[in-house]
PDB file of C-alpha atoms in Angstrom:
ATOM      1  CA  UNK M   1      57.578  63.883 151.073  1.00  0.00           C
ATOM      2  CA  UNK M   2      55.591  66.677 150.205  1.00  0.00           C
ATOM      3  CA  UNK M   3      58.079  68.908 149.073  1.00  0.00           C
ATOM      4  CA  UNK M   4      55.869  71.761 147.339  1.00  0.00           C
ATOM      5  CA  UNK M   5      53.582  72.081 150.674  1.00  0.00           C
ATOM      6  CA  UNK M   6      56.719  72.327 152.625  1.00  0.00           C
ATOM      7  CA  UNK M   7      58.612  74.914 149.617  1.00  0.00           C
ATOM      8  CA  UNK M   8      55.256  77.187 150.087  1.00  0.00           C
ATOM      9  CA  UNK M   9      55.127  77.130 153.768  1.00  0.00           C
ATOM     10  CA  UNK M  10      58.954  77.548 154.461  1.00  0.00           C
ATOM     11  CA  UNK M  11      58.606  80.701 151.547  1.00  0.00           C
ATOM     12  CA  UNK M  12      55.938  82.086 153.396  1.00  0.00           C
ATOM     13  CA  UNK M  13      57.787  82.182 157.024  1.00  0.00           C
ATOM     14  CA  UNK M  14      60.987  83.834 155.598  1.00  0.00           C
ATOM     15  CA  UNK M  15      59.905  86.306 152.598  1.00  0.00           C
ATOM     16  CA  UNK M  16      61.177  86.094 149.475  1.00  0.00           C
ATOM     17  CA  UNK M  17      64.925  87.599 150.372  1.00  0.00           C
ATOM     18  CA  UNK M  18      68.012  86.399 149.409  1.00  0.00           C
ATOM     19  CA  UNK M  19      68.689  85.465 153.192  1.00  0.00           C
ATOM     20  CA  UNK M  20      65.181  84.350 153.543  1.00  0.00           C
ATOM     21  CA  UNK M  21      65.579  81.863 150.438  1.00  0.00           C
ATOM     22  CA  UNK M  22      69.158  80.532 152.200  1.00  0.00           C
ATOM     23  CA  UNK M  23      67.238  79.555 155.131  1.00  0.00           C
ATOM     24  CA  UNK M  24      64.248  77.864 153.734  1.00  0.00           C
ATOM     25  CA  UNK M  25      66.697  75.759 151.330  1.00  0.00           C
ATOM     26  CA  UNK M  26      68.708  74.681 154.623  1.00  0.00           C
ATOM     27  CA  UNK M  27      65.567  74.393 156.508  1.00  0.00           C
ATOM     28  CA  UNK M  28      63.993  71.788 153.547  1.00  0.00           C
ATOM     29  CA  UNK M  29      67.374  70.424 153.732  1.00  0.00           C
ATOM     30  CA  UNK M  30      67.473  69.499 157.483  1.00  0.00           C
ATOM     31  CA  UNK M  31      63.805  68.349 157.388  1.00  0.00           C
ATOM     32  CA  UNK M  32      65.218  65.875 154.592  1.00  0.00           C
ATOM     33  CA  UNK M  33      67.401  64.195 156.624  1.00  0.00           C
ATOM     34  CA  UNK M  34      65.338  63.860 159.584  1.00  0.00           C
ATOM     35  CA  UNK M  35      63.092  62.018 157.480  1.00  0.00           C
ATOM     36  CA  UNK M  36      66.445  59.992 156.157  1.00  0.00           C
ATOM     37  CA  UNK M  37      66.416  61.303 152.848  1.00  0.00           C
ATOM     38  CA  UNK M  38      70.157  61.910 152.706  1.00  0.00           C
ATOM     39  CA  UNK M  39      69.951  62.701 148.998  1.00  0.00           C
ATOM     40  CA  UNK M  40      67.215  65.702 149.065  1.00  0.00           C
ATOM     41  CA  UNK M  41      68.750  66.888 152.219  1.00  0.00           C
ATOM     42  CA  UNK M  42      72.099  67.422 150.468  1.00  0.00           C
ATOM     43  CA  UNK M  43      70.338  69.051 147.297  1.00  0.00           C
ATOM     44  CA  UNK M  44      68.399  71.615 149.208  1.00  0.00           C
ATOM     45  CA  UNK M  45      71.560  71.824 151.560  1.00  0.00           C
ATOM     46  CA  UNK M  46      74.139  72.949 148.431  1.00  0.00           C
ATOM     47  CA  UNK M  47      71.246  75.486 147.198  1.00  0.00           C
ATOM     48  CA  UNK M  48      71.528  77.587 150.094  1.00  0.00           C
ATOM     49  CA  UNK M  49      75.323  77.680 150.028  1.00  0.00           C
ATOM     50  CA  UNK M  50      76.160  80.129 147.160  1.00  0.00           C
ATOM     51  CA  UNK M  51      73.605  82.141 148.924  1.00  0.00           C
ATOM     52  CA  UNK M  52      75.101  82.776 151.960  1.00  0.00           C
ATOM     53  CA  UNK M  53      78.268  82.973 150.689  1.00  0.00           C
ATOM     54  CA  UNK M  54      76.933  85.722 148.080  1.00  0.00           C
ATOM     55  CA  UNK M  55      75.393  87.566 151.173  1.00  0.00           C
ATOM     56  CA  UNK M  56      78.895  87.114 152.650  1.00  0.00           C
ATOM     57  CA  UNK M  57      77.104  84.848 155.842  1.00  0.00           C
ATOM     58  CA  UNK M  58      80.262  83.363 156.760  1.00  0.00           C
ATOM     59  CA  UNK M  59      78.874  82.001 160.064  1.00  0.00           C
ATOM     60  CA  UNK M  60      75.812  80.567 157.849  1.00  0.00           C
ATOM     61  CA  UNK M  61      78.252  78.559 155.749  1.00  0.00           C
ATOM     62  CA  UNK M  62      79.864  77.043 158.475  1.00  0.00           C
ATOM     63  CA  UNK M  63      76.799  76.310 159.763  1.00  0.00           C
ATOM     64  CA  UNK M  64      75.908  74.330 155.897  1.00  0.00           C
ATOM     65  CA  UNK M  65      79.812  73.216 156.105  1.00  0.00           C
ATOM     66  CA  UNK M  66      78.576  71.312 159.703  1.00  0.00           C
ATOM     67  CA  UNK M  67      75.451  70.233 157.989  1.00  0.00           C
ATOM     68  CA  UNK M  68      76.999  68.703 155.282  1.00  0.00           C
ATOM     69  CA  UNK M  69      79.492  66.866 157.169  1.00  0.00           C
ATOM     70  CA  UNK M  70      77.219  65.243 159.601  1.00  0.00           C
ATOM     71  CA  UNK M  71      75.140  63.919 156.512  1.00  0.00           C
ATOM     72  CA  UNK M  72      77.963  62.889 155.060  1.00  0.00           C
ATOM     73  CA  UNK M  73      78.744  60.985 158.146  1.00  0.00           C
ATOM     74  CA  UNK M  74      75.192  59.378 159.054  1.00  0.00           C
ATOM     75  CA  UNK M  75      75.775  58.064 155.253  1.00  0.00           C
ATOM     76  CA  UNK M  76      79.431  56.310 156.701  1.00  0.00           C
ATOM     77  CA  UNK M  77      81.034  58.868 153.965  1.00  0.00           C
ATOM     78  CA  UNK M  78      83.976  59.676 157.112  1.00  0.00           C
ATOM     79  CA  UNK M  79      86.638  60.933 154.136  1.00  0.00           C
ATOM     80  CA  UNK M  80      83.656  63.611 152.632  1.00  0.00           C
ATOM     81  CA  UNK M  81      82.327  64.114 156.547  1.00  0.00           C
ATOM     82  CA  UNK M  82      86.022  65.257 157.463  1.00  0.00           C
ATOM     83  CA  UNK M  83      86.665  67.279 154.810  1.00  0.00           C
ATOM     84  CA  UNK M  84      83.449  69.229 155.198  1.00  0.00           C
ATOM     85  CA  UNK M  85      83.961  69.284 159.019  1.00  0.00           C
ATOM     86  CA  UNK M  86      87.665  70.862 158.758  1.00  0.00           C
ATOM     87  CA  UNK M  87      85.917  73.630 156.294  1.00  0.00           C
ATOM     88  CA  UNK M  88      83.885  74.557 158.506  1.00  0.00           C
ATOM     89  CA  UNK M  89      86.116  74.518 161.493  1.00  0.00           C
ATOM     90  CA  UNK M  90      88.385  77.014 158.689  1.00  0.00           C
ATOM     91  CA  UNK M  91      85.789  79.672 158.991  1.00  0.00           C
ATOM     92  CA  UNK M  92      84.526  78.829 162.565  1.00  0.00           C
ATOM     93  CA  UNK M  93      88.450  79.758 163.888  1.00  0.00           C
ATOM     94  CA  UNK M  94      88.613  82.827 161.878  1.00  0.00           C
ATOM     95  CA  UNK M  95      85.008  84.087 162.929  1.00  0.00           C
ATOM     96  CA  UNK M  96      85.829  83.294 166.985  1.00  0.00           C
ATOM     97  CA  UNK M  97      83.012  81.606 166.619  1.00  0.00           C
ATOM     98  CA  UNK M  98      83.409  79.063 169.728  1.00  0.00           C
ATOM     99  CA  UNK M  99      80.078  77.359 169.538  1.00  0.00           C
ATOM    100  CA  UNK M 100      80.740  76.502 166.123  1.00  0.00           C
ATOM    101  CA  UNK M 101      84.109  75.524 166.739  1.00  0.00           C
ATOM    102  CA  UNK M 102      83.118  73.238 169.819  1.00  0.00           C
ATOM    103  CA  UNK M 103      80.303  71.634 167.584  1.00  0.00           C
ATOM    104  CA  UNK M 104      82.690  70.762 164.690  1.00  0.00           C
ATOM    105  CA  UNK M 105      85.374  69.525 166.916  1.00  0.00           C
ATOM    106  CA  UNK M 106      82.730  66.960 168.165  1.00  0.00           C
ATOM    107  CA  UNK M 107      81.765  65.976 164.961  1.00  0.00           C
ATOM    108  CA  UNK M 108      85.958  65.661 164.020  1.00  0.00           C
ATOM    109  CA  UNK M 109      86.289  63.196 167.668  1.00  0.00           C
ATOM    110  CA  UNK M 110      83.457  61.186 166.087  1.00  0.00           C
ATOM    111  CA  UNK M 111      85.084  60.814 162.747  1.00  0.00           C
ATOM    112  CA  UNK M 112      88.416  59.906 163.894  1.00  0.00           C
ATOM    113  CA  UNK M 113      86.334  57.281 166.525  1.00  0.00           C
ATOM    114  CA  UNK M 114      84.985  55.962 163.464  1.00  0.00           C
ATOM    115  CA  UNK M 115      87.788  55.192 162.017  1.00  0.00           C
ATOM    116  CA  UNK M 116      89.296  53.329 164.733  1.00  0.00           C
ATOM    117  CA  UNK M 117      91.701  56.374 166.068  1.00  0.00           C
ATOM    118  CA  UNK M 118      91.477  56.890 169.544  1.00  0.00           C
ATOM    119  CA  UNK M 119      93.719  59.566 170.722  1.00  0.00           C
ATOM    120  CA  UNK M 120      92.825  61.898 167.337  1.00  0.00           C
ATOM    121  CA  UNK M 121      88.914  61.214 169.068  1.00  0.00           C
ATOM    122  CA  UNK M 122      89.900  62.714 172.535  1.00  0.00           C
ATOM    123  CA  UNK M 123      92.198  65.458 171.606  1.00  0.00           C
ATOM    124  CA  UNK M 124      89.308  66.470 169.277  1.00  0.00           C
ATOM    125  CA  UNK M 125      86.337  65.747 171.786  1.00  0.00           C
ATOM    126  CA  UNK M 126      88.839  67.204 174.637  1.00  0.00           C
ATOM    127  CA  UNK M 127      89.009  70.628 172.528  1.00  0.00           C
ATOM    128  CA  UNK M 128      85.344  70.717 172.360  1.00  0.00           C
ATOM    129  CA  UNK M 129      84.730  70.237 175.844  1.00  0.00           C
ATOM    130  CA  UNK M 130      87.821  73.264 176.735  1.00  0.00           C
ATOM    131  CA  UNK M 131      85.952  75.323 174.144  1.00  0.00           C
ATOM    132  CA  UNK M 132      82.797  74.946 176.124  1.00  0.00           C
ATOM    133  CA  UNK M 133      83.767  75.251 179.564  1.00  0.00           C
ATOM    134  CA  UNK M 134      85.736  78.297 179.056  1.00  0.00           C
ATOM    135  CA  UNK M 135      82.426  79.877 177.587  1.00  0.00           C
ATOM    136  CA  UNK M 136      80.222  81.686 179.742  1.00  0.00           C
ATOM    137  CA  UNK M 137      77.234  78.548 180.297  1.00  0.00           C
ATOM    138  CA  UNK M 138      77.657  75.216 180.774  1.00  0.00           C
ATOM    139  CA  UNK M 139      78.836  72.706 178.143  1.00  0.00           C
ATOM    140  CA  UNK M 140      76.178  71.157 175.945  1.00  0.00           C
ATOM    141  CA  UNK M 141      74.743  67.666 176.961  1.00  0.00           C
ATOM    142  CA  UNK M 142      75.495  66.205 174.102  1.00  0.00           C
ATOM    143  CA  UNK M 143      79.414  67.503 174.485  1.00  0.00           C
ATOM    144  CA  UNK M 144      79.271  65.889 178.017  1.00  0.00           C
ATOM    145  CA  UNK M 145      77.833  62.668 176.913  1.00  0.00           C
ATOM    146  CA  UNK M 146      80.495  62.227 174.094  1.00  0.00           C
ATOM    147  CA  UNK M 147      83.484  63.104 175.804  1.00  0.00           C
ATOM    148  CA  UNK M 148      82.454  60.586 179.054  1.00  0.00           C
ATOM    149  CA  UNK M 149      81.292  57.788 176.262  1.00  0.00           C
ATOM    150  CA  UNK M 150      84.785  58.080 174.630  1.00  0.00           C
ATOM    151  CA  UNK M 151      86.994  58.471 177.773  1.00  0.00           C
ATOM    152  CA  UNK M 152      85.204  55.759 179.392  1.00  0.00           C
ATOM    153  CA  UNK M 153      85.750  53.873 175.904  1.00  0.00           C
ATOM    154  CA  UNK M 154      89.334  54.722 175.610  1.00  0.00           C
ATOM    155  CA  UNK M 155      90.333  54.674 179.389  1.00  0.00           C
ATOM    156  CA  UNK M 156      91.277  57.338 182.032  1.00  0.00           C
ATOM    157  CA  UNK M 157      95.159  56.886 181.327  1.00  0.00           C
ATOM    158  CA  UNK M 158      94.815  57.651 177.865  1.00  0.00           C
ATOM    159  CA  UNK M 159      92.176  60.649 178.301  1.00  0.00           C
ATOM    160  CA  UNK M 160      94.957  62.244 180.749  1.00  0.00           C
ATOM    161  CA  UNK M 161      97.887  61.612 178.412  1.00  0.00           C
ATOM    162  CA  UNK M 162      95.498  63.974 175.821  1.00  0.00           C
ATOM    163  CA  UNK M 163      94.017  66.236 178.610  1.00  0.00           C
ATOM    164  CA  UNK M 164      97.337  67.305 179.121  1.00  0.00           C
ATOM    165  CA  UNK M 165      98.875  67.395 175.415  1.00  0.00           C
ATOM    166  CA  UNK M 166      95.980  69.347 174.092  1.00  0.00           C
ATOM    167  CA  UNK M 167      95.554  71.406 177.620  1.00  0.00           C
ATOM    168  CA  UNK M 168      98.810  71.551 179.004  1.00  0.00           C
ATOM    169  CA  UNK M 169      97.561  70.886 182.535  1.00  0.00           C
ATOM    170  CA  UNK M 170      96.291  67.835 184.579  1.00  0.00           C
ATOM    171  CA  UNK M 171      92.702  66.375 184.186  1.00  0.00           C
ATOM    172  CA  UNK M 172      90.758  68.374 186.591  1.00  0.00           C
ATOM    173  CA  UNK M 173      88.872  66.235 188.865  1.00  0.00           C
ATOM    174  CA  UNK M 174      85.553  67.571 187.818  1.00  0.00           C
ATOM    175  CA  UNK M 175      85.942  66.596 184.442  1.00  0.00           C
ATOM    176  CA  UNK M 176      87.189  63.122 185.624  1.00  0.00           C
ATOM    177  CA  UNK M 177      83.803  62.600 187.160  1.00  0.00           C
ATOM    178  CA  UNK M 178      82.186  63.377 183.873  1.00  0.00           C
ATOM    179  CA  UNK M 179      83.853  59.938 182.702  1.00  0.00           C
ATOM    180  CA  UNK M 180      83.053  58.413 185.746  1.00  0.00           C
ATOM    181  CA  UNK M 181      79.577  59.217 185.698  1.00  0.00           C
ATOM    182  CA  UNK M 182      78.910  57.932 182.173  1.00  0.00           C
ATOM    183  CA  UNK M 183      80.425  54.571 183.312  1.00  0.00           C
ATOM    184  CA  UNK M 184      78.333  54.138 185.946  1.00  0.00           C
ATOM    185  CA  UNK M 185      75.343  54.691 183.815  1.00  0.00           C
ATOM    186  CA  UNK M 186      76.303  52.637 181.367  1.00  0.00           C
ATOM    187  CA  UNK M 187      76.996  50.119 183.826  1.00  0.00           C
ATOM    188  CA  UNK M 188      73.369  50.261 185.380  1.00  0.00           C
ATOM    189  CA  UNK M 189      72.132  50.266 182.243  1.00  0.00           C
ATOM    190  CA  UNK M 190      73.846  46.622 181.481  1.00  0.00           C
ATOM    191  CA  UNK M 191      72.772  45.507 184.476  1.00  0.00           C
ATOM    192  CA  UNK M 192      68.947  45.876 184.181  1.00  0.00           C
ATOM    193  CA  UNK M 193      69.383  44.917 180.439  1.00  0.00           C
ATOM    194  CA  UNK M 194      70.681  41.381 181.964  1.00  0.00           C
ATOM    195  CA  UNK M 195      67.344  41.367 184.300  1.00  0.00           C
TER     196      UNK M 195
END
């Protein structure tokens, strides 16, 4: 990777500020790890940290908490993942900040699914989805598409027992066809893989 081409024109789009230096280190950071260089990504990541923390950017270092903890996950690290995931979601709860919160609560149902612990993975993925459609638009795609791939995965019985523990009210119908939905999909999608 071209790092010094990439330093230059990330410097150049964002000034050289103290915020503007935060964001081009998370910036380099993210481009890392889209090119699966875990290891860069999590250097430039941690340089833009003390930054926004110095420029009291409490919502940015959430944001870097997230970051980190979905590195740490695509690298199977679940312990470091959850631990960076539950700082974040620290900051995200004191800040209101829902979209945040939904977006680390995802990443938490995916950790726990990881490790093989089902109900922790839908009262997690269940809080993201509330979280979302109590907001003002609709919830993200990629909220939807988790919390139908793990209620199909973990069964409608189960996904009401949490609905209602996290909740405290039945599963509403529409959210039941989210699950439904997703199984039908992924039942076409067997099918013409068997053609």
């Amino acid at each position: 990777m071209q790092w010094g081409i990439l330093w230059i024109v990330c410097w150049s789009i964002w000034k050289p500020t103290r915020p503007g230096l935060a964001r081009c280190y998370r910036q380099l950071g993210l481009i890392a790890w889209q090119q699966g260089d875990a290891e860069h990504a999590v250097a430039w990541i941690l340089k833009c940290l003390p930054l926004f923390e110095a420029l009291q950017d409490y919502s940015s270092v959430a944001t870097v908490f997230r970051d980190l903890g979905s590195i740490a996950h695509s690298r199977q690290d679940l312990e470091e993942a959850a631990d960076w995931q539950f700082k974040s979601i620290a900051i995200s709860e004191r800040l209101e900040d829902w979209a945040g919160l939904a977006s680390a609560y995802q990443e938490v149902a995916l950790i726990a699914e990881a490790y093989g612990q089902a109900e922790e993975a839908l009262d997690w993925i269940v809080r993201s989805l509330a979280i979302a459609f109590r907001s003002s638009g609709p919830p993200p795609e990629g909220t939807l598409y988790e919390f139908g791939r793990l209620g199909s995965k973990f069964g409608d019985r189960l996904l009401e027992q949490v609905w209602m523990n996290v909740l405290g009210e039945a599963l509403p119908g529409e959210v039941r066809s989210i699950v439904h939905q997703y199984r039908e999909l992924e039942d076409t999608e067997q099918d013409s893989s068997h053609d």
